[in-house]
Amino acid sequence: MGLFVSCSDDDNASGVDAGQIHISAILPESITDGQAEIAGHKLRCILELWTKGEGAKLAYRNEVAVDPAAETNKLPMDLTVDAGTYDCLMWMDYVDAGSAATSRAEDGTSHYEDKYYDTSDLRNITVKDMNSLINNNACDAFFYSGEVQKKAGEAFIMEPELVRPFTKVSVLEKNLREFNLLKGLSVSYNAVAKFDVSTGKTVGETVTVAHSVAVFNPEVTPDGTLFSTYIFVDETSENMDEIHLSFTTKQGIQDVTIPSGLVPLLRNQHVKVSGNMMRESPIEDTEFDIIFDIDVAEWESDNVAITSRPIKAKVGDFFYADGTYSSSFTKSDANPCIGIVFAVAHDDGKASADKPENYIANNGTQKLQEVHGWVVAAQEVNQLLAPGETETWDVSQLPASELGTGKTDIKGFKNTEAFKKERLDLNNYPIAKAMIDYEQTNPAPAGTSGWYWGAAGQYITLAEAYAKVKAENKVVISWEYLAVGKSLKILVDNGVGVLFGGLNQAFYWSNSIEDSTGKIFRVAISTAAYNHGQSAGWNLNDKRHYRPILTF
């Protein structure tokens, strides 16, 4: 956008000679309002005119520079070219304040030494060092692309408005207490390194940008800013890939990922991403899902609020009453740990085959929109129960007719719903009743499936994540806790957890049926069991362990 005027000799009152072109690049308000006063730099503007059509040639090129402290909102250029239609390309950026104009070897035009961008070809502007775009307002830049129609014997006046070719992205830590304890920071993300002024579009694939601060000084950015960067973007909006951060504190190194698709990349706008990402001090209620606030501001835009999905859970994470999870345990009466994550759905985890449609209640309510993983309850009732009063169930009748079959069944929630059918008397199904009662007296966090009786495939997965047991001749000769076992042991040591395999009994009942026999599968989960992790159909009137699980 901008002003375009063509004047003949008869009506020319502009002061521009007939046959000349006068171009005044209109500077963005952020420049004229003082941002331009960047120490050690001055603004440089490049103008190129190209002939039209195939085999386009450079008809004119020039560079001018101005003291950034000068009080002006326009950068003027006067030139003479033959009559015709040209593509007009303009690029404005910062160069060293002491830089002097020299002549380009290829065409003899004036040139100031590039600092942050290689501007030898405005159709292929290239970032010289991607790290120079981090925490550096001097890498700000602007462009214009349009058409000039120069008529013979007429002056042509143009005042194009330049815009930024990128988004500025700032990432902030909201918890300033923890931010002020930050000692080191590493960041990596993907960004495009090239931009074509003629099309106004990015060029080529993204590259990985890695940035590290060995000694982080929070006093430099007291608002909690971890880093800011400039990223080339097209005019159409898009979303940024993952941003990986690594915090170094006195507790060690903590890795955090801002999910892909969360951060909008909007040209000529400043996007601020803020969240409680740091986890350092072992204080109650400092464990959380990371909720990111997205604020699009400063560069002529409205504010936008977006809530992210939480950072990916890991097997062995502690799961809390408010639905958050963490690799660190915090003992809290206000927000107690209620379970351990034993499978995840992301990155082809053991719960990756699970789907939201497996969590539709009898009333038609779909409990989940996305499956992140499975959690086993931290504790269990100190008693043994049987699934039923007979040795087998008729697989053609409820509840057996609606139960999943086989050792690979993972539809524990759906199976549990089968026992809630109106025509069933729960008193005839002791474990199902105990599980359903548990959900009533121990409400699960909002946004989860609620507690339910697990399927055979889920308990087998649990056993595999709980411990590794080595046995010979049906005798355990060694064992070790794995991720779930290690975390559960921490809960036991803090008086808020129960290990598997108590009461000298290793087996836990699932709700998956063996359709050939009408028996239910049980799974051994115990470091004292030589058959740990094994499963088989068994008589239903045999009392064994049971423990609830949930899906989040």
GROMACS .gro file of C-alpha atoms in nm, residues 63-428:
model
  366
   63GLU     CA    1   2.127   0.191  -0.144
   64VAL     CA    2   2.092   0.482   0.096
   65ALA     CA    3   2.141   0.499   0.471
   66VAL     CA    4   2.015   0.737   0.735
   67ASP     CA    5   2.108   0.802   1.093
   68PRO     CA    6   1.844   0.609   1.293
   69ALA     CA    7   1.818   0.898   1.539
   70ALA     CA    8   1.719   1.138   1.263
   71GLU     CA    9   1.366   1.272   1.297
   72THR     CA   10   1.206   1.146   0.979
   73ASN     CA   11   0.926   0.910   0.886
   74LYS     CA   12   1.029   0.880   0.522
   75LEU     CA   13   1.343   0.776   0.340
   76PRO     CA   14   1.366   0.954  -0.001
   77MET     CA   15   1.527   0.835  -0.325
   78ASP     CA   16   1.541   1.010  -0.664
   79LEU     CA   17   1.623   0.822  -0.983
   80THR     CA   18   1.594   0.832  -1.359
   81VAL     CA   19   1.494   0.535  -1.574
   82ASP     CA   20   1.346   0.485  -1.918
   83ALA     CA   21   0.970   0.480  -1.958
   84GLY     CA   22   0.821   0.141  -1.892
   85THR     CA   23   0.674  -0.091  -1.633
   86TYR     CA   24   0.901  -0.226  -1.362
   87ASP     CA   25   0.884  -0.451  -1.060
   88CYS     CA   26   0.985  -0.242  -0.760
   89LEU     CA   27   1.161  -0.421  -0.473
   90MET     CA   28   1.264  -0.252  -0.149
   91TRP     CA   29   1.445  -0.383   0.155
   92MET     CA   30   1.530  -0.194   0.473
   93ASP     CA   31   1.750  -0.322   0.754
   94TYR     CA   32   2.023  -0.215   0.995
   95VAL     CA   33   2.393  -0.194   0.920
   96ASP     CA   34   2.686  -0.080   1.132
   97ALA     CA   35   2.673   0.290   1.213
   98GLY     CA   36   3.024   0.336   1.077
   99SER     CA   37   2.957   0.158   0.751
  100ALA     CA   38   3.037   0.364   0.440
  101ALA     CA   39   2.901   0.317   0.091
  102THR     CA   40   3.122   0.131  -0.155
  103SER     CA   41   3.070   0.021  -0.516
  104ARG     CA   42   2.944  -0.327  -0.595
  105ALA     CA   43   3.183  -0.514  -0.819
  106GLU     CA   44   2.907  -0.661  -1.038
  107ASP     CA   45   2.730  -0.336  -1.134
  108GLY     CA   46   2.910  -0.043  -0.969
  109THR     CA   47   2.607   0.059  -0.761
  110SER     CA   48   2.644   0.184  -0.405
  111HIS     CA   49   2.645  -0.073  -0.127
  112TYR     CA   50   2.675  -0.079   0.251
  113GLU     CA   51   2.832  -0.387   0.405
  114ASP     CA   52   2.562  -0.635   0.510
  115LYS     CA   53   2.540  -0.720   0.879
  116TYR     CA   54   2.252  -0.959   0.947
  117TYR     CA   55   2.124  -1.045   0.598
  118ASP     CA   56   2.292  -1.122   0.267
  119THR     CA   57   2.119  -0.871   0.038
  120SER     CA   58   2.313  -0.937  -0.282
  121ASP     CA   59   1.987  -1.062  -0.437
  122LEU     CA   60   1.660  -0.923  -0.301
  123ARG     CA   61   1.483  -1.224  -0.448
  124ASN     CA   62   1.685  -1.442  -0.215
  125ILE     CA   63   1.749  -1.252   0.108
  126THR     CA   64   1.943  -1.488   0.334
  127VAL     CA   65   2.007  -1.472   0.707
  128LYS     CA   66   2.383  -1.473   0.759
  129ASP     CA   67   2.367  -1.624   1.109
  130MET     CA   68   2.036  -1.752   1.247
  131ASN     CA   69   2.153  -1.690   1.602
  132SER     CA   70   2.192  -1.320   1.524
  133LEU     CA   71   1.811  -1.297   1.508
  134ILE     CA   72   1.781  -1.395   1.876
  135ASN     CA   73   1.751  -1.126   2.146
  136ASN     CA   74   1.845  -0.859   1.895
  137ASN     CA   75   1.614  -0.576   1.787
  138ALA     CA   76   1.880  -0.459   1.543
  139CYS     CA   77   1.790  -0.749   1.314
  140ASP     CA   78   1.452  -0.586   1.247
  141ALA     CA   79   1.385  -0.544   0.875
  142PHE     CA   80   1.114  -0.431   0.631
  143PHE     CA   81   1.024  -0.483   0.267
  144TYR     CA   82   0.800  -0.372  -0.017
  145SER     CA   83   0.712  -0.529  -0.352
  146GLY     CA   84   0.502  -0.358  -0.616
  147GLU     CA   85   0.487  -0.224  -0.969
  148VAL     CA   86   0.609   0.107  -1.113
  149GLN     CA   87   0.462   0.239  -1.439
  150LYS     CA   88   0.687   0.518  -1.565
  151LYS     CA   89   0.550   0.725  -1.853
  152ALA     CA   90   0.770   0.924  -2.088
  153GLY     CA   91   0.801   1.292  -1.998
  154GLU     CA   92   0.623   1.254  -1.665
  155ALA     CA   93   0.744   1.259  -1.309
  156PHE     CA   94   0.647   0.962  -1.097
  157ILE     CA   95   0.607   0.993  -0.719
  158MET     CA   96   0.566   0.689  -0.496
  159GLU     CA   97   0.538   0.656  -0.118
  160PRO     CA   98   0.531   0.280  -0.044
  161GLU     CA   99   0.465   0.155   0.307
  162LEU     CA  100   0.715  -0.107   0.421
  163VAL     CA  101   0.617  -0.400   0.642
  164ARG     CA  102   0.810  -0.662   0.832
  165PRO     CA  103   0.867  -0.997   0.657
  166PHE     CA  104   0.852  -1.191   0.981
  167THR     CA  105   0.694  -1.258   1.316
  168LYS     CA  106   0.872  -1.169   1.635
  169VAL     CA  107   0.830  -1.454   1.884
  170SER     CA  108   0.908  -1.406   2.253
  171VAL     CA  109   0.896  -1.689   2.508
  172LEU     CA  110   0.842  -1.591   2.872
  173GLU     CA  111   0.843  -1.777   3.204
  174LYS     CA  112   0.542  -1.667   3.410
  175ASN     CA  113   0.679  -1.787   3.745
  176LEU     CA  114   0.925  -1.506   3.814
  177ARG     CA  115   1.044  -1.670   4.136
  178GLU     CA  116   1.177  -1.968   3.944
  179PHE     CA  117   1.287  -1.750   3.652
  180ASN     CA  118   1.518  -1.558   3.884
  181LEU     CA  119   1.686  -1.887   3.981
  182LEU     CA  120   1.763  -1.984   3.621
  183LYS     CA  121   2.134  -2.045   3.565
  184GLY     CA  122   2.153  -2.164   3.204
  185LEU     CA  123   1.928  -2.195   2.899
  186SER     CA  124   1.934  -2.388   2.572
  187VAL     CA  125   1.677  -2.340   2.297
  188SER     CA  126   1.615  -2.504   1.961
  189TYR     CA  127   1.346  -2.454   1.697
  190ASN     CA  128   1.299  -2.463   1.322
  191ALA     CA  129   1.283  -2.151   1.105
  192VAL     CA  130   1.320  -2.048   0.741
  193ALA     CA  131   1.646  -1.870   0.656
  194LYS     CA  132   1.555  -1.714   0.318
  195PHE     CA  133   1.300  -1.463   0.188
  196ASP     CA  134   1.205  -1.346  -0.163
  197VAL     CA  135   1.111  -0.976  -0.165
  198SER     CA  136   0.958  -1.004  -0.515
  199THR     CA  137   0.696  -1.258  -0.407
  200GLY     CA  138   0.678  -1.170  -0.039
  201LYS     CA  139   0.727  -1.537   0.044
  202THR     CA  140   0.978  -1.751   0.227
  203VAL     CA  141   1.222  -1.960   0.027
  204GLY     CA  142   1.337  -2.316   0.094
  205GLU     CA  143   1.300  -2.553   0.385
  206THR     CA  144   1.338  -2.475   0.753
  207VAL     CA  145   1.668  -2.511   0.934
  208THR     CA  146   1.726  -2.593   1.299
  209VAL     CA  147   1.832  -2.301   1.515
  210ALA     CA  148   2.020  -2.389   1.834
  211HIS     CA  149   2.085  -2.119   2.093
  212SER     CA  150   2.256  -2.159   2.430
  213VAL     CA  151   2.325  -1.924   2.720
  214ALA     CA  152   2.577  -2.083   2.955
  215VAL     CA  153   2.530  -1.814   3.221
  216PHE     CA  154   2.177  -1.675   3.216
  217ASN     CA  155   2.120  -1.337   3.383
  218PRO     CA  156   1.751  -1.290   3.476
  219GLU     CA  157   1.812  -0.923   3.558
  220VAL     CA  158   1.850  -0.845   3.187
  221THR     CA  159   1.483  -0.933   3.124
  222PRO     CA  160   1.299  -0.891   3.457
  223ASP     CA  161   0.962  -0.954   3.287
  224GLY     CA  162   1.055  -1.322   3.254
  225THR     CA  163   1.157  -1.321   2.887
  226LEU     CA  164   1.366  -1.629   2.813
  227PHE     CA  165   1.440  -1.533   2.453
  228SER     CA  166   1.300  -1.349   2.152
  229THR     CA  167   1.357  -1.423   1.786
  230TYR     CA  168   1.256  -1.304   1.440
  231ILE     CA  169   1.115  -1.566   1.198
  232PHE     CA  170   1.047  -1.518   0.826
  233VAL     CA  171   0.683  -1.598   0.742
  234ASP     CA  172   0.446  -1.576   0.447
  235GLU     CA  173   0.147  -1.344   0.447
  236THR     CA  174  -0.087  -1.635   0.517
  237SER     CA  175  -0.085  -1.742   0.880
  238GLU     CA  176   0.083  -2.064   0.985
  239ASN     CA  177   0.191  -2.233   1.306
  240MET     CA  178   0.536  -2.288   1.445
  241ASP     CA  179   0.692  -2.630   1.494
  242GLU     CA  180   0.797  -2.744   1.842
  243ILE     CA  181   1.018  -2.519   2.053
  244HIS     CA  182   1.258  -2.714   2.274
  245LEU     CA  183   1.390  -2.553   2.591
  246SER     CA  184   1.639  -2.687   2.843
  247PHE     CA  185   1.664  -2.511   3.180
  248THR     CA  186   1.971  -2.545   3.399
  249THR     CA  187   1.904  -2.486   3.768
  250LYS     CA  188   2.060  -2.596   4.093
  251GLN     CA  189   1.841  -2.907   4.070
  252GLY     CA  190   1.990  -3.006   3.735
  253ILE     CA  191   1.857  -2.991   3.380
  254GLN     CA  192   1.487  -2.977   3.294
  255ASP     CA  193   1.366  -3.024   2.936
  256VAL     CA  194   1.041  -2.864   2.820
  257THR     CA  195   0.874  -2.867   2.479
  258ILE     CA  196   0.626  -2.610   2.354
  259PRO     CA  197   0.404  -2.823   2.129
  260SER     CA  198   0.398  -2.794   1.753
  261GLY     CA  199   0.099  -2.602   1.621
  262LEU     CA  200   0.057  -2.390   1.935
  263VAL     CA  201   0.242  -2.071   1.839
  264PRO     CA  202   0.084  -1.874   1.552
  265LEU     CA  203   0.327  -1.712   1.310
  266LEU     CA  204   0.161  -1.389   1.198
  267ARG     CA  205   0.350  -1.150   0.974
  268ASN     CA  206   0.428  -0.806   1.115
  269GLN     CA  207   0.311  -0.908   1.464
  270HIS     CA  208   0.477  -0.984   1.796
  271VAL     CA  209   0.366  -1.315   1.947
  272LYS     CA  210   0.439  -1.366   2.315
  273VAL     CA  211   0.430  -1.722   2.453
  274SER     CA  212   0.419  -1.744   2.831
  275GLY     CA  213   0.377  -2.033   3.072
  276ASN     CA  214   0.483  -2.183   3.405
  277MET     CA  215   0.751  -2.395   3.244
  278MET     CA  216   1.025  -2.403   3.505
  279ARG     CA  217   1.015  -2.657   3.785
  280GLU     CA  218   1.289  -2.611   4.041
  281SER     CA  219   1.190  -2.571   4.403
  282PRO     CA  220   1.033  -2.869   4.587
  283ILE     CA  221   0.743  -2.663   4.719
  284GLU     CA  222   0.384  -2.778   4.741
  285ASP     CA  223   0.168  -2.711   4.438
  286THR     CA  224   0.459  -2.633   4.206
  287GLU     CA  225   0.386  -2.929   3.977
  288PHE     CA  226   0.159  -2.850   3.690
  289ASP     CA  227   0.046  -2.899   3.334
  290ILE     CA  228   0.213  -2.623   3.138
  291ILE     CA  229  -0.059  -2.393   3.009
  292PHE     CA  230   0.076  -2.146   2.753
  293ASP     CA  231  -0.076  -1.802   2.707
  294ILE     CA  232  -0.037  -1.657   2.359
  295ASP     CA  233  -0.041  -1.278   2.338
  296VAL     CA  234  -0.023  -1.123   1.993
  297ALA     CA  235   0.063  -0.759   2.048
  298GLU     CA  236   0.270  -0.449   1.974
  299TRP     CA  237   0.275  -0.485   1.596
  300GLU     CA  238  -0.078  -0.359   1.520
  301SER     CA  239  -0.285  -0.661   1.622
  302ASP     CA  240  -0.540  -0.785   1.871
  303ASN     CA  241  -0.476  -1.011   2.166
  304VAL     CA  242  -0.537  -1.383   2.127
  305ALA     CA  243  -0.556  -1.637   2.408
  306ILE     CA  244  -0.474  -2.001   2.330
  307THR     CA  245  -0.444  -2.292   2.571
  308SER     CA  246  -0.206  -2.570   2.478
  309ARG     CA  247  -0.220  -2.936   2.544
  310PRO     CA  248   0.020  -3.026   2.824
  311ILE     CA  249   0.377  -3.133   2.778
  312LYS     CA  250   0.402  -3.501   2.687
  313ALA     CA  251   0.380  -3.740   2.980
  314LYS     CA  252   0.639  -4.009   3.042
  315VAL     CA  253   0.603  -4.360   3.178
  316GLY     CA  254   0.669  -4.337   3.551
  317ASP     CA  255   0.538  -3.981   3.589
  318PHE     CA  256   0.347  -3.899   3.906
  319PHE     CA  257  -0.020  -3.820   3.836
  320TYR     CA  258  -0.191  -3.570   4.066
  321ALA     CA  259  -0.547  -3.509   4.178
  322ASP     CA  260  -0.578  -3.196   3.965
  323GLY     CA  261  -0.496  -3.392   3.649
  324THR     CA  262  -0.136  -3.274   3.619
  325TYR     CA  263   0.166  -3.498   3.602
  326SER     CA  264   0.537  -3.464   3.668
  327SER     CA  265   0.855  -3.665   3.678
  328SER     CA  266   0.909  -3.523   4.028
  329PHE     CA  267   0.708  -3.621   4.336
  330THR     CA  268   0.560  -3.350   4.556
  331LYS     CA  269   0.382  -3.459   4.872
  332SER     CA  270   0.074  -3.246   4.916
  333ASP     CA  271  -0.254  -3.284   5.099
  334ALA     CA  272  -0.412  -3.022   4.876
  335ASN     CA  273  -0.309  -3.191   4.552
  336PRO     CA  274  -0.206  -3.548   4.631
  337CYS     CA  275  -0.047  -3.792   4.392
  338ILE     CA  276  -0.320  -4.041   4.297
  339GLY     CA  277  -0.141  -4.264   4.049
  340ILE     CA  278   0.149  -4.341   3.818
  341VAL     CA  279   0.155  -4.310   3.439
  342PHE     CA  280   0.228  -4.659   3.303
  343ALA     CA  281   0.171  -4.608   2.929
  344VAL     CA  282   0.164  -4.315   2.688
  345ALA     CA  283   0.002  -4.273   2.348
  346HIS     CA  284   0.251  -4.039   2.183
  347ASP     CA  285   0.553  -4.150   1.981
  348ASP     CA  286   0.416  -4.505   1.932
  349GLY     CA  287   0.387  -4.564   2.306
  350LYS     CA  288   0.208  -4.870   2.447
  351ALA     CA  289  -0.120  -4.675   2.462
  352SER     CA  290  -0.095  -4.550   2.102
  353ALA     CA  291  -0.359  -4.798   1.980
  354ASP     CA  292  -0.615  -4.659   2.225
  355LYS     CA  293  -0.874  -4.421   2.079
  356PRO     CA  294  -1.126  -4.168   2.220
  357GLU     CA  295  -1.414  -4.376   2.082
  358ASN     CA  296  -1.325  -4.642   2.338
  359TYR     CA  297  -1.449  -4.404   2.608
  360ILE     CA  298  -1.816  -4.362   2.534
  361ALA     CA  299  -2.032  -4.410   2.844
  362ASN     CA  300  -2.365  -4.592   2.841
  363ASN     CA  301  -2.546  -4.257   2.827
  364GLY     CA  302  -2.364  -4.167   2.503
  365THR     CA  303  -2.118  -3.923   2.659
  366GLN     CA  304  -1.770  -3.939   2.509
  367LYS     CA  305  -1.537  -3.896   2.805
  368LEU     CA  306  -1.222  -3.814   2.608
  369GLN     CA  307  -1.140  -3.623   2.291
  370GLU     CA  308  -0.779  -3.741   2.286
  371VAL     CA  309  -0.588  -4.022   2.455
  372HIS     CA  310  -0.258  -3.927   2.618
  373GLY     CA  311  -0.193  -4.231   2.835
  374TRP     CA  312  -0.295  -4.470   3.114
  375VAL     CA  313  -0.257  -4.425   3.489
  376VAL     CA  314  -0.270  -4.693   3.761
  377ALA     CA  315  -0.400  -4.601   4.105
  378ALA     CA  316  -0.133  -4.538   4.367
  379GLN     CA  317  -0.313  -4.756   4.620
  380GLU     CA  318  -0.541  -5.058   4.638
  381VAL     CA  319  -0.781  -5.199   4.895
  382ASN     CA  320  -0.617  -5.454   5.123
  383GLN     CA  321  -0.848  -5.738   5.023
  384LEU     CA  322  -0.891  -6.005   4.759
  385LEU     CA  323  -1.210  -6.036   4.556
  386ALA     CA  324  -1.351  -6.260   4.283
  387PRO     CA  325  -1.505  -6.134   3.957
  388GLY     CA  326  -1.810  -6.359   3.992
  389GLU     CA  327  -1.982  -6.636   4.187
  390THR     CA  328  -1.948  -6.906   3.920
  391GLU     CA  329  -1.641  -7.052   3.750
  392THR     CA  330  -1.737  -6.919   3.406
  393TRP     CA  331  -1.976  -6.677   3.239
  394ASP     CA  332  -2.206  -6.738   2.942
  395VAL     CA  333  -2.043  -6.539   2.663
  396SER     CA  334  -2.381  -6.493   2.494
  397GLN     CA  335  -2.526  -6.309   2.794
  398LEU     CA  336  -2.448  -5.985   2.975
  399PRO     CA  337  -2.199  -5.885   3.094
  400ALA     CA  338  -1.973  -6.135   2.913
  401SER     CA  339  -2.131  -6.067   2.573
  402GLU     CA  340  -2.001  -5.708   2.578
  403LEU     CA  341  -1.653  -5.773   2.715
  404GLY     CA  342  -1.338  -5.752   2.508
  405THR     CA  343  -1.165  -6.080   2.438
  406GLY     CA  344  -0.806  -6.200   2.450
  407LYS     CA  345  -0.484  -6.092   2.616
  408THR     CA  346  -0.443  -5.794   2.383
  409ASP     CA  347  -0.773  -5.631   2.479
  410ILE     CA  348  -0.723  -5.270   2.595
  411LYS     CA  349  -1.085  -5.156   2.618
  412GLY     CA  350  -1.110  -5.166   2.997
  413PHE     CA  351  -1.340  -4.863   3.018
  414LYS     CA  352  -1.584  -5.008   2.766
  415ASN     CA  353  -1.579  -5.340   2.951
  416THR     CA  354  -1.652  -5.168   3.283
  417GLU     CA  355  -1.953  -4.993   3.129
  418ALA     CA  356  -2.097  -5.340   3.049
  419PHE     CA  357  -2.138  -5.402   3.423
  420LYS     CA  358  -2.341  -5.081   3.458
  421LYS     CA  359  -2.628  -5.209   3.246
  422GLU     CA  360  -2.958  -5.162   3.427
  423ARG     CA  361  -3.057  -5.527   3.431
  424LEU     CA  362  -2.739  -5.640   3.608
  425ASP     CA  363  -2.712  -5.678   3.986
  426LEU     CA  364  -2.364  -5.555   4.081
  427ASN     CA  365  -2.371  -5.763   4.398
  428ASN     CA  366  -2.315  -6.064   4.173
   0.00000   0.00000   0.00000
